[in-house]
XYZ file of C-alpha atoms in Angstrom:
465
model
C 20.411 4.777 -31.278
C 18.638 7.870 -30.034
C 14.685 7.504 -28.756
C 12.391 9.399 -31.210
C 11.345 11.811 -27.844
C 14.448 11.900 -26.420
C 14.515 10.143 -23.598
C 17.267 8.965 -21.909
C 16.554 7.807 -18.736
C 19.215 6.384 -16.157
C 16.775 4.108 -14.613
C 13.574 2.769 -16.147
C 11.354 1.697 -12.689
C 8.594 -0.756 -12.969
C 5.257 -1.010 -10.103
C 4.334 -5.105 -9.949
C 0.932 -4.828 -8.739
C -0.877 -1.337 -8.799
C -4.449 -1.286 -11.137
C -7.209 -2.798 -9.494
C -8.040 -5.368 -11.617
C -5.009 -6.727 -12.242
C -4.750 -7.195 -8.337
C -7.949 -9.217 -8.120
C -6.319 -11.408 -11.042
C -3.941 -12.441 -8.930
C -5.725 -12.528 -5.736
C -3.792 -9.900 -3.496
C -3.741 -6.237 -2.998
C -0.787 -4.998 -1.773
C -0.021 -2.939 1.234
C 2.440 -0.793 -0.283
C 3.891 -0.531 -3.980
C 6.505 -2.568 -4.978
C 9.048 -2.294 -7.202
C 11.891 -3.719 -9.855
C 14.255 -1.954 -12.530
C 14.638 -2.530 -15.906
C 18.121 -1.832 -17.721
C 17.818 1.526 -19.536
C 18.867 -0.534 -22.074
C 15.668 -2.225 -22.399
C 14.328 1.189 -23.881
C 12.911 0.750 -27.069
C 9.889 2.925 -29.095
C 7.108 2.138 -31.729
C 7.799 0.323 -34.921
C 10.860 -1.822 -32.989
C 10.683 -5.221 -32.715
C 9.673 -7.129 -29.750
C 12.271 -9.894 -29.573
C 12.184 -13.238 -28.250
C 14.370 -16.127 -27.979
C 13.862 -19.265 -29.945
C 12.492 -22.003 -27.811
C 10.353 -19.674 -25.797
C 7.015 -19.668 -25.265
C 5.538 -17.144 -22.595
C 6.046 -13.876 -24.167
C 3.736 -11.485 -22.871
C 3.014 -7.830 -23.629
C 1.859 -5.498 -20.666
C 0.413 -2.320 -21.597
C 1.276 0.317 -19.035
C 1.191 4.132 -18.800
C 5.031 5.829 -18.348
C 5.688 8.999 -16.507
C 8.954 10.553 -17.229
C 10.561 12.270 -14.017
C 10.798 15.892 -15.309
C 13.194 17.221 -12.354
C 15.327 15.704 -9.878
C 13.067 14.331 -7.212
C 14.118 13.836 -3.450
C 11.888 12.980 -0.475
C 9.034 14.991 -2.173
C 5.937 15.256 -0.488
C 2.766 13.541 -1.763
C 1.499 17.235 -2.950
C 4.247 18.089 -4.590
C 5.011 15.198 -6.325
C 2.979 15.757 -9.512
C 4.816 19.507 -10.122
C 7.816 16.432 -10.867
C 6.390 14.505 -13.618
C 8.054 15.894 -17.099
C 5.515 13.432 -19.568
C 2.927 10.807 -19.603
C 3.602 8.413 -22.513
C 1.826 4.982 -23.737
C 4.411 1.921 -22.543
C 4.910 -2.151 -22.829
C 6.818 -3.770 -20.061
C 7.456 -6.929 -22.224
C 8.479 -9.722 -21.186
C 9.645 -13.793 -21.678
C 8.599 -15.168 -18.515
C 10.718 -18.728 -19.774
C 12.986 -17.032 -17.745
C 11.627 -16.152 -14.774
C 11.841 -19.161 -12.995
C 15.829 -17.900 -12.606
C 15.765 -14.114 -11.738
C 14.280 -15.188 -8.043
C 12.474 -11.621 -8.050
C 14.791 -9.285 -10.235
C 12.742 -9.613 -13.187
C 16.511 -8.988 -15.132
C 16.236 -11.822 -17.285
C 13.189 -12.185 -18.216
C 12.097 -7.998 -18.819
C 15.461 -6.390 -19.112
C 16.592 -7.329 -22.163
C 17.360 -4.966 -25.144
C 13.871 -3.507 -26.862
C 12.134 -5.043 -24.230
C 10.683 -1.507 -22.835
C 9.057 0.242 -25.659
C 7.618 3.376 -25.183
C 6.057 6.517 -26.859
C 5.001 7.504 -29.290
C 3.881 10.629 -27.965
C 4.958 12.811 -24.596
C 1.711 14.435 -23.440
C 2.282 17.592 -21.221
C 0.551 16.339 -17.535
C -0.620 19.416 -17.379
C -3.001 19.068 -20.140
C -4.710 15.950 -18.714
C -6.695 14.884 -16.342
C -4.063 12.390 -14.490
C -7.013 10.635 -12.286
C -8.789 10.148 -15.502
C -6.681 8.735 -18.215
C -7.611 5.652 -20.344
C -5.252 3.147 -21.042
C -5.908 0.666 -23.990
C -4.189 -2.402 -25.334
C -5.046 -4.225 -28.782
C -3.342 -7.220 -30.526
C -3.896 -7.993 -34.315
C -6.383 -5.263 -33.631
C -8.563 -6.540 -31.261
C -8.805 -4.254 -27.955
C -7.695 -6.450 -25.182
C -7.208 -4.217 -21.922
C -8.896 -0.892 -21.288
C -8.845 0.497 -17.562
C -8.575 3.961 -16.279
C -6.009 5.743 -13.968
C -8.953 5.926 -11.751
C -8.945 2.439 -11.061
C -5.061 2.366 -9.732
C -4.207 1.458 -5.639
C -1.114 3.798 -6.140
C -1.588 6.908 -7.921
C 1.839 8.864 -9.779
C 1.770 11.307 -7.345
C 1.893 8.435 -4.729
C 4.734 6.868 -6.757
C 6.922 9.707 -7.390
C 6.523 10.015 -3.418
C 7.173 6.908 -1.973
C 9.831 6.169 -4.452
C 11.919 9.816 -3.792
C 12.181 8.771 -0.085
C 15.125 6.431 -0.664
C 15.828 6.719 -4.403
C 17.010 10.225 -6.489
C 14.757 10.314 -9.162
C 16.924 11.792 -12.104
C 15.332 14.049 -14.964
C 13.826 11.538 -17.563
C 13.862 8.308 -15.550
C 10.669 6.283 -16.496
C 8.358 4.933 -14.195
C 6.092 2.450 -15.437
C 2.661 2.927 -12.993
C 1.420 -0.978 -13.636
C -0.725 -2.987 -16.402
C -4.602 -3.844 -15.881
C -6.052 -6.804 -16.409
C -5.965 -8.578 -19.600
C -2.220 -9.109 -20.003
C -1.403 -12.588 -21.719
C 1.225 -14.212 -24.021
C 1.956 -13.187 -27.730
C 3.490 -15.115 -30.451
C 6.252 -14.432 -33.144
C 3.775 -12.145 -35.801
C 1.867 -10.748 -33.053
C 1.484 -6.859 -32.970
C 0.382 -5.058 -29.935
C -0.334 -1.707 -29.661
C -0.555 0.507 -26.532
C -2.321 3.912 -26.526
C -3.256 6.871 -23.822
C -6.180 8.899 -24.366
C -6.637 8.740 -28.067
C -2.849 9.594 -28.662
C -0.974 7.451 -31.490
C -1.061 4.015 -30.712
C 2.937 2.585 -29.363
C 3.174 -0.108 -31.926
C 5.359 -3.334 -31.689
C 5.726 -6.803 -33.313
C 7.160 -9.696 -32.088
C 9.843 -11.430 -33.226
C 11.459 -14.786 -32.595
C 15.280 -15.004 -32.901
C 18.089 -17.188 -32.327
C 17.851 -18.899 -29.464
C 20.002 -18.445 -26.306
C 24.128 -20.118 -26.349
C 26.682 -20.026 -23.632
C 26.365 -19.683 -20.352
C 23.364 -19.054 -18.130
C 20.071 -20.155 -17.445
C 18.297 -21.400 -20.016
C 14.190 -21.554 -20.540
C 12.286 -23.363 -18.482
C 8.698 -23.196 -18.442
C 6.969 -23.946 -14.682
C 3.294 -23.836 -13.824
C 3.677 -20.573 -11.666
C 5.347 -18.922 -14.611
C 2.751 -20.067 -17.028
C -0.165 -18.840 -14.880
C 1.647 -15.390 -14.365
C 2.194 -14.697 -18.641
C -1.175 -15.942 -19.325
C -3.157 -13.726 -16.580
C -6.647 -14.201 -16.248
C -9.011 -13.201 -13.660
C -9.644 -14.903 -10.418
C -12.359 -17.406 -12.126
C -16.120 -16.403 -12.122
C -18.875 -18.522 -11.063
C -20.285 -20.123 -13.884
C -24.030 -18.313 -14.675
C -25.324 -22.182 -14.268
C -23.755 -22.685 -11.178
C -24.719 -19.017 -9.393
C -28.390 -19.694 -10.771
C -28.056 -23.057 -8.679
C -26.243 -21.756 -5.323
C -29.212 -19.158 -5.368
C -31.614 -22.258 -4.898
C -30.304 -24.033 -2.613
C -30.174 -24.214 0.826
C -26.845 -23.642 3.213
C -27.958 -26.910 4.878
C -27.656 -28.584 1.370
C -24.476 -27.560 0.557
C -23.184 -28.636 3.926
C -24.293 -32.043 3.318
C -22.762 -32.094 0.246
C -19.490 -30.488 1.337
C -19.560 -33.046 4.146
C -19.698 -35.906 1.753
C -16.503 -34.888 0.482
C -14.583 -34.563 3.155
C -14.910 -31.047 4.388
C -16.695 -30.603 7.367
C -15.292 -26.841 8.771
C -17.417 -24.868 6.153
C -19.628 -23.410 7.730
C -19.191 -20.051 9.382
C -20.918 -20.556 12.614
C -23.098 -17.893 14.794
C -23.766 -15.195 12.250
C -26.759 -13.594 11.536
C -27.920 -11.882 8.058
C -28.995 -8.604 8.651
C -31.720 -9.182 6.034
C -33.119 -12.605 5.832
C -34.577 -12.456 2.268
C -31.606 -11.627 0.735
C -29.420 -14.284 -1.180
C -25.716 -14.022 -1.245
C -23.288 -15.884 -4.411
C -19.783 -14.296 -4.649
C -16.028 -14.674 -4.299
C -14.300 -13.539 -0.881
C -12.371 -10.853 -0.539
C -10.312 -10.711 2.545
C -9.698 -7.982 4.964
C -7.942 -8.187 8.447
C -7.905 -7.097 11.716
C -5.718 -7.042 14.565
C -6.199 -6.688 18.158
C -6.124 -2.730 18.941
C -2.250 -1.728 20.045
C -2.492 2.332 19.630
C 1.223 2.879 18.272
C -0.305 0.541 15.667
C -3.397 2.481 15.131
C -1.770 5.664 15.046
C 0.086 4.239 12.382
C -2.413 2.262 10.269
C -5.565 3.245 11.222
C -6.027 6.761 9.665
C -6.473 8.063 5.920
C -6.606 5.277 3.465
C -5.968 2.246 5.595
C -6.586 -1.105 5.045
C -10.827 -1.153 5.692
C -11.386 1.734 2.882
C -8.233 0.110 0.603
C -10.401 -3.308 1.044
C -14.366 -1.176 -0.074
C -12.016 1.057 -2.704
C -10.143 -3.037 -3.999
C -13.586 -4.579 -4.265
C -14.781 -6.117 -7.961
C -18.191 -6.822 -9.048
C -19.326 -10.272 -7.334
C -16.953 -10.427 -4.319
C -17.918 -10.935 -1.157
C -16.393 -8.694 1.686
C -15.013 -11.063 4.250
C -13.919 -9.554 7.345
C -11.168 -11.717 9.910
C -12.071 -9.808 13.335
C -11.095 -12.358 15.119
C -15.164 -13.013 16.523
C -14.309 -9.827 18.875
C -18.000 -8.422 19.689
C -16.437 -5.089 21.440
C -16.988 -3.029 18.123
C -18.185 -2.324 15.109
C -16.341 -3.080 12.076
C -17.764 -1.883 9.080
C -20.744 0.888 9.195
C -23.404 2.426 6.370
C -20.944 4.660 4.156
C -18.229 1.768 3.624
C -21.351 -0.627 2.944
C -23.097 1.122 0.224
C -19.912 2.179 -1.386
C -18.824 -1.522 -1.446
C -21.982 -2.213 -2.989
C -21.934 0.880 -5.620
C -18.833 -0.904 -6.648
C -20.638 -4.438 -7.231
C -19.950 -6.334 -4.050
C -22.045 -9.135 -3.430
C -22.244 -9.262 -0.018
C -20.410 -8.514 3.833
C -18.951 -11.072 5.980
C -17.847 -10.164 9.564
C -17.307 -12.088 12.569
C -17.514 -9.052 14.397
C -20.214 -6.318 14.451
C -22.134 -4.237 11.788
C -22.097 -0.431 13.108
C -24.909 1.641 12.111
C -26.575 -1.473 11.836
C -30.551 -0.309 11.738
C -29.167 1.378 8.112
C -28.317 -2.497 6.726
C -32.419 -2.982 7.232
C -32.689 -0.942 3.801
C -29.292 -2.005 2.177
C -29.643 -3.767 -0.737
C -26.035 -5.569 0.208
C -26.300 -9.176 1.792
C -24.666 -8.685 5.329
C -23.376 -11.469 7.998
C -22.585 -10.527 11.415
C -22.266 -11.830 14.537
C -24.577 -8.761 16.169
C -24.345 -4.973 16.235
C -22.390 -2.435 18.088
C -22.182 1.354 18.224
C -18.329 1.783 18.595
C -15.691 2.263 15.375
C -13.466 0.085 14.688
C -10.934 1.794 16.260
C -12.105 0.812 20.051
C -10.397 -2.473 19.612
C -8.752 -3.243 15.647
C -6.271 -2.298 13.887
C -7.082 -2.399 10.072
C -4.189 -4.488 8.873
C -4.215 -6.249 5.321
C -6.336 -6.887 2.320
C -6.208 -10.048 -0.259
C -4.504 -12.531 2.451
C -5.868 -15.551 4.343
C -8.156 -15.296 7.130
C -10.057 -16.904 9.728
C -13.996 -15.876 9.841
C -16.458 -17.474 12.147
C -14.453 -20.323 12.627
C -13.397 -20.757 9.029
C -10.027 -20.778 6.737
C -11.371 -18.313 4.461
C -9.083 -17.853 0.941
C -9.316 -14.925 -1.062
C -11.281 -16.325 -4.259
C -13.223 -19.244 -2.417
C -16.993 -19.084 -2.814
C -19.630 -18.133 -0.137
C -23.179 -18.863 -0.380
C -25.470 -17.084 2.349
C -28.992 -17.722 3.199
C -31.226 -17.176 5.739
C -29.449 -19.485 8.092
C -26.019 -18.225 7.551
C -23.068 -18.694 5.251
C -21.182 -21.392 3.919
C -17.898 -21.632 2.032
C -17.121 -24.015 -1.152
C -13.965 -24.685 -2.487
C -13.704 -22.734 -5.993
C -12.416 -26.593 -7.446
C -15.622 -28.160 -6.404
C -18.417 -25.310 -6.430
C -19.450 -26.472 -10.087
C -19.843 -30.290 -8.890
C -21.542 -29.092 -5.510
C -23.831 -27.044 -6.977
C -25.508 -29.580 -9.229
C -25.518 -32.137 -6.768
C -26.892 -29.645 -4.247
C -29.954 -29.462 -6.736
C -30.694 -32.930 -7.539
C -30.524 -33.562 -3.685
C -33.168 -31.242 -2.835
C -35.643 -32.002 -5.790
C -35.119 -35.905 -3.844
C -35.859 -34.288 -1.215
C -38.899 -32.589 -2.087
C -40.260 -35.817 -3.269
C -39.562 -37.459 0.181
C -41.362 -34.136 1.641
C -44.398 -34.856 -0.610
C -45.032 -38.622 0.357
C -44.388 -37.680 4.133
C -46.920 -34.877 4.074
C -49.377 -37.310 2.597
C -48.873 -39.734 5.553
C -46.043 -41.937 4.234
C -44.181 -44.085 7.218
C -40.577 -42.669 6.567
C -38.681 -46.215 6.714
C -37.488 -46.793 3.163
C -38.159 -43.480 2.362
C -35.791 -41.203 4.412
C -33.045 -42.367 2.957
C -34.803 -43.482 0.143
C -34.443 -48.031 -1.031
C -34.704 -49.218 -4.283
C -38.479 -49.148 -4.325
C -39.152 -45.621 -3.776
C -35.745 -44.290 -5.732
C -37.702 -46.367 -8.608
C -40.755 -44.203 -7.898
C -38.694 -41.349 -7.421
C -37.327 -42.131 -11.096
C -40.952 -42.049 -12.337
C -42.017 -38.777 -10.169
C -39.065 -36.453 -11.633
C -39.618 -37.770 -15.392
């Protein structure tokens, strides 16, 4: 059968990771783009059927925006690469991630079966949009479940169409789907989901369930790393109860409590905040340096590299955490990066090396750790390597999603599986304590008291009623 618009493409490319939010769901931003192919055969368009085996369960739409390769594209520079894009269409990388567990990184089985790519149903001319600035939406049964921008990519077409020409001919009409935001989940037989660009027709697709799969080959399998990828879901907020009690408490607190269960490397020892008063609640998000080599900075160090990729990456309620391996002989992170980091919500800046411009941090409204100030860029003695990967900081195994709590004294990391249970224990030890305060600013000997017997936790019982 012959696609509505036309298109017949001789390879149908997919990006893995590429909008922003859909990166922090899973907790890494990548370096580079990466890639897989999907069978042209997988083409499909609106009104087709989305079908999945019987005896399947993670079925999962992705809405995505298409470009269609209008020429033939080789090693085409970065500024030239948009003259090459023929159409911008509405697209669903679908797939049945039962599968997954078998294609060890192909993607074949579980996204490249038949229907499995629909796209359309309109071709908009990319001249007549703004290509930085196009909305992508997603609904199912109607109810809008992704919306993100083109603004909000790590890899824009142009960067695609680039990088990808260097080693691959991109043919006329070969499809390039540029990535799905967040909000990507599994769909059931009955489902509809509908994809739209713009305000452009809606893509619209139902799924199906159908016999299930016979002969040979791997059959479905559902595993826990599967599940977790179909279902999506961002990294997981702080609960509002638990921020409100992390604000209240004391580093000092927490470390007690931390200590109690086992973890006593928590603390991120020897920095300073470069404003006292200020609280600081988020999620980390990781950024790393290496020692200075200057083939390597040459390299990495210059137009978007891996310091402004972290600032650009950064979500509402993260926490900038910066591995520079407690090297004092630089700054590395100044005023701009700062208040761009916190225009985009950042909670806060973490760096076991130096704050540059640091005077400016005095009227920042951005939480910032440091372990002192120096004058010099980054450049004197880092390389800005990676972003969304495990570092050390001040001593600490920091994880991208962990919590960090800063105060006064410094900062303090909490496992995200225990911050709930911390937090509220963290409380009801310092209201205990501020009963033991009271009694020993009235005169009270401390034995019995400090830590509190039977006789005074019965008091104590009485006080907090």
């Amino acid at each position: 059968m012959t696609h509505p618009l036309g298109l017949a493409p001789s390879k149908i490319i997919a990006v893995h990771l590429n909008f922003r939010s859909r990166a922090a769901e899973r907790g890494r931003f990548p370096e580079e783009p990466s890639y897989f192919l999907k069978p042209p055969s997988s083409l499909s368009w609106s009104g087709r059927d989305l079908v999945r085996p019987e005896g399947t369960e993670l079925s999962a739409f992705e809405g995505e925006i298409a470009v269609v390769v209008g020429k033939r594209a080789t090693r085409v520079s970065r500024e030239e690469a948009v003259d090459y894009i023929g159409g911008i269409a509405a697209a669903n990388d679908f797939g049945v991630h039962d599968l997954r567990y078998a294609d060890r990184g192909s993607n074949l089985r579980s996204k490249g079966a038949d229907g499995y790519t629909p796209v359309g149903p309109v071709l908009l001319d990319p001249r007549e949009v703004d290509l930085d600035d196009l909305r992508l939406r997603t609904w199912v049964n109607g109810e809008l479940v992704q919306d993100d921008n083109t603004g909000d990519l790590l890899f824009d077409f142009a960067y695609l169409i680039a990088d990808l020409s260097r080693n691959v001919t991109l043919e006329p009409g070969d499809i390039i789907l540029t990535g799905t935001p967040t909000g990507a989940t599994v769909v059931s037989p009955g489902d509809v989901v509908e994809v739209a660009v713009g305000d452009t027709e809606r893509l619209r697709n139902q799924v199906r369930e159908a016999k299930p799969l016979t002969g040979p080959g791997a059959r479905p399998k559902v595993t826990r790393e599967d599940r977790a990828v179909a279902v999506g879901g961002t990294v997981p907020a702080i609960k509002p109860e638990t921020e409100a009690a992390l604000r209240q408490v004391s580093t000092a607190t927490l470390s007690s409590q931390l200590r109690k269960r086992g973890l006593h490397h928590t603390f991120l020892t020897g920095l300073r905040p470069a404003r006292p008063g200020l609280r600081m609640v988020g999620t980390a998000h990781t950024l790393r340096f290496l020692p200075l080599r200057e083939d390597q900075f040459a390299e990495r160090g210059g137009g978007m590299n891996a310091q402004k990729r972290a600032v650009e990456s950064i979500g509402p309620g993260q926490v900038l955490v910066i591995d520079a391996r407690e090297d004092h002989g630089a700054g590395t992170l100044g005023d701009i990066l700062a208040l761009r980091a916190l225009k985009r919500g950042a909670a806060g800046v973490v760096t076991d090396g130096c704050l540059r411009d640091s005077p400016s941090f005095d009227d920042l409204d951005l939480p910032a750790y440091s372990a002192g100030a120096h004058a010099a860029v980054l450049g004197r003695r880092h390389v800005p390597w990676e972003v969304g990967v495990d570092v050390a900081c001040a001593g600490v195994l920091v994880r991208p999603g962990d919590v960090l709590v800063g105060d006064a004294e410094g900062v303090i990391l909490i496992p995200p599986a225990l911050v709930d249970e911390v937090a509220a224990d963290a409380v009801a030890m310092e209201r205990e304590e501020r009963f033991i305060l009271e009694r020993v600013a009235d005169g009270e000997h401390i034995d019995g008291l400090y830590p509190m017997g039977a006789a005074k936790r019965a008091e104590y019982e009485r006080w907090s009623e």
